[in-house]
């Protein structure tokens, strides 16, 4: 623990579109923000290829490039970007205490939470073991699909993420097994059509995973039909899990109001949380839209709310 705590007017936690947009607005407003990137600098867009739906890029842009541009724009106005994690908070007093991984205490007049969300797993022992050792279980087709070129793979899930992953993999792999636990997809109509009309994608309806097979590398998957209860095995080299996301909000539990799945609750039409001077933006508080552009929008809201709060308190 360092001797003396640093005092900042605005601390931003997270470095996706929400955090960096908050930083651009906060730094231009003179809040001298300090931004902690967290364990995945750049957030989820770092594991994306083409971003085609962010306005202003008629030809699309690569996710990592976009995040580098976001960072440069925030730094241009004086944001201090630190590649470290915040591991603990204490929101008891009017000045908020925040602790870094290395034990440094920071006192912050305002905190903007933009910690995003991470991919969910099925929770099977075999899945976790083969994900940990890089044995062919992944939650990101764009990151790892390349390794399975010309091989058979499976994607678990029936939402837009699973559809996107299956379509991406279908360009690399001759056969993509899509394992859907119900008899319909949750994905949007257009994604459903693309999946169902893709001849490299084989649908397995009412199907759940029992076990991912293979000691050190994926060799197949044992599945069960939820209606007939019949079990069968599909030989595979790669197993991709795409069943949604979990907000990265664990360190705020007990301080900040959240819904039952951990998404932070903000006051209607604001980025305000239940704690004065603490604001939330991006996927950490949004389980509905979850887009880069909406995250950026709420990052802007958080910075404007923080600026007004600091003005009202006479701090700036
Ligand atoms: P969703 O929550 O929409 O879908 C999760 C899917 O995984 C569902 O089909 C669900 O099944 C299934 N699932 C959940 N848990 C399990 C489990 N334990 N075993 C098997 N299957 C499981 O998450 P997404 O990440 O797909 O999408 C989240 C949001 O992001 C959505 O609003 C989506 O529209 C958006 N999005 C948009 C994209 C785009 O516009 N290009 C791309 C990606 C996401 P069930 O249906 O039975 O609950």
Coordinates of N, CA and C and ligand atoms in Angstrom, one line a residue, residues 122 156-161 164 181-182 186 243-245 288 290-291, ligand 1:
X122 N -20.7 -22.5 -20.3 CA -21.7 -23.5 -19.8 C -21.5 -23.9 -18.4
X156 N -22.4 -23.2 -29.6 CA -23.5 -23.4 -28.7 C -24.2 -22.1 -28.6
X157 N -25.6 -22.1 -28.7 CA -26.3 -20.8 -28.5 C -27.3 -20.6 -29.6
X158 N -28.3 -19.7 -29.4 CA -29.2 -19.5 -30.4 C -29.5 -18.0 -30.6
X159 N -28.7 -17.1 -30.0 CA -28.9 -15.7 -30.1 C -28.1 -15.1 -31.3
X160 N -28.0 -13.8 -31.3 CA -27.3 -13.1 -32.4 C -25.8 -13.4 -32.4
X161 N -25.3 -13.5 -31.2 CA -23.8 -13.8 -31.1 C -23.5 -15.2 -31.7
X164 N -23.8 -15.1 -35.4 CA -22.7 -14.4 -36.0 C -21.4 -15.3 -36.0
X181 N -30.6 -25.1 -27.6 CA -31.3 -25.9 -26.6 C -32.8 -25.9 -26.7
X182 N -33.4 -25.0 -27.5 CA -34.8 -25.0 -27.8 C -35.1 -25.4 -29.2
X186 N -33.2 -17.4 -30.9 CA -33.5 -16.2 -30.3 C -33.0 -15.0 -31.2
X243 N -23.3 -18.0 -25.6 CA -24.6 -18.1 -24.9 C -24.8 -16.8 -24.1
X244 N -24.2 -15.7 -24.5 CA -24.5 -14.4 -23.8 C -23.4 -14.0 -23.0
X245 N -23.6 -12.9 -22.2 CA -22.6 -12.2 -21.5 C -22.9 -12.0 -20.0
X288 N -29.8 -4.7 -22.9 CA -30.7 -4.7 -24.0 C -30.1 -4.4 -25.3
X290 N -26.6 -3.1 -26.0 CA -25.2 -3.7 -26.0 C -24.5 -3.4 -27.3
X291 N -24.5 -2.3 -27.8 CA -23.8 -1.9 -29.1 C -22.7 -0.9 -28.7
Ligands
LIG1 P1 -28.7 -13.7 -26.0 O1 -29.0 -13.6 -24.5 O2 -29.5 -12.9 -26.9 O3 -28.7 -15.2 -26.4 C1 -28.1 -16.3 -25.7 C2 -28.4 -17.6 -26.4 O4 -27.7 -18.6 -25.8 C3 -29.9 -17.9 -26.4 O5 -30.3 -18.6 -27.6 C4 -30.0 -18.9 -25.2 O6 -31.0 -19.8 -25.3 C5 -28.6 -19.6 -25.3 N1 -28.2 -20.1 -24.0 C6 -28.1 -19.4 -22.8 N2 -27.6 -20.2 -21.8 C7 -27.4 -21.4 -22.4 C8 -26.9 -22.6 -21.9 N3 -26.6 -22.7 -20.6 N4 -26.9 -23.6 -22.7 C9 -27.3 -23.5 -24.0 N5 -27.7 -22.4 -24.6 C10 -27.8 -21.3 -23.8 O7 -27.1 -13.3 -26.1 P2 -26.3 -12.8 -27.3 O8 -24.9 -12.7 -26.8 O9 -26.5 -13.7 -28.5 O10 -26.9 -11.4 -27.7 C11 -27.0 -10.4 -26.7 C12 -27.5 -9.1 -27.2 O11 -26.6 -8.6 -28.2 C13 -28.8 -9.3 -28.0 O12 -29.6 -8.2 -27.8 C14 -28.4 -9.3 -29.4 O13 -29.4 -8.9 -30.3 C15 -27.2 -8.4 -29.4 N6 -26.2 -8.7 -30.5 C16 -26.4 -8.1 -31.7 C17 -25.5 -8.4 -32.7 C18 -25.7 -7.7 -34.0 O14 -26.6 -6.9 -34.1 N7 -24.9 -7.9 -35.0 C19 -24.4 -9.4 -32.6 C20 -24.4 -10.0 -31.3 C21 -25.3 -9.7 -30.3 P3 -32.6 -19.5 -25.1 O15 -32.9 -18.7 -26.4 O16 -33.2 -20.8 -25.0 O17 -32.6 -18.6 -23.9

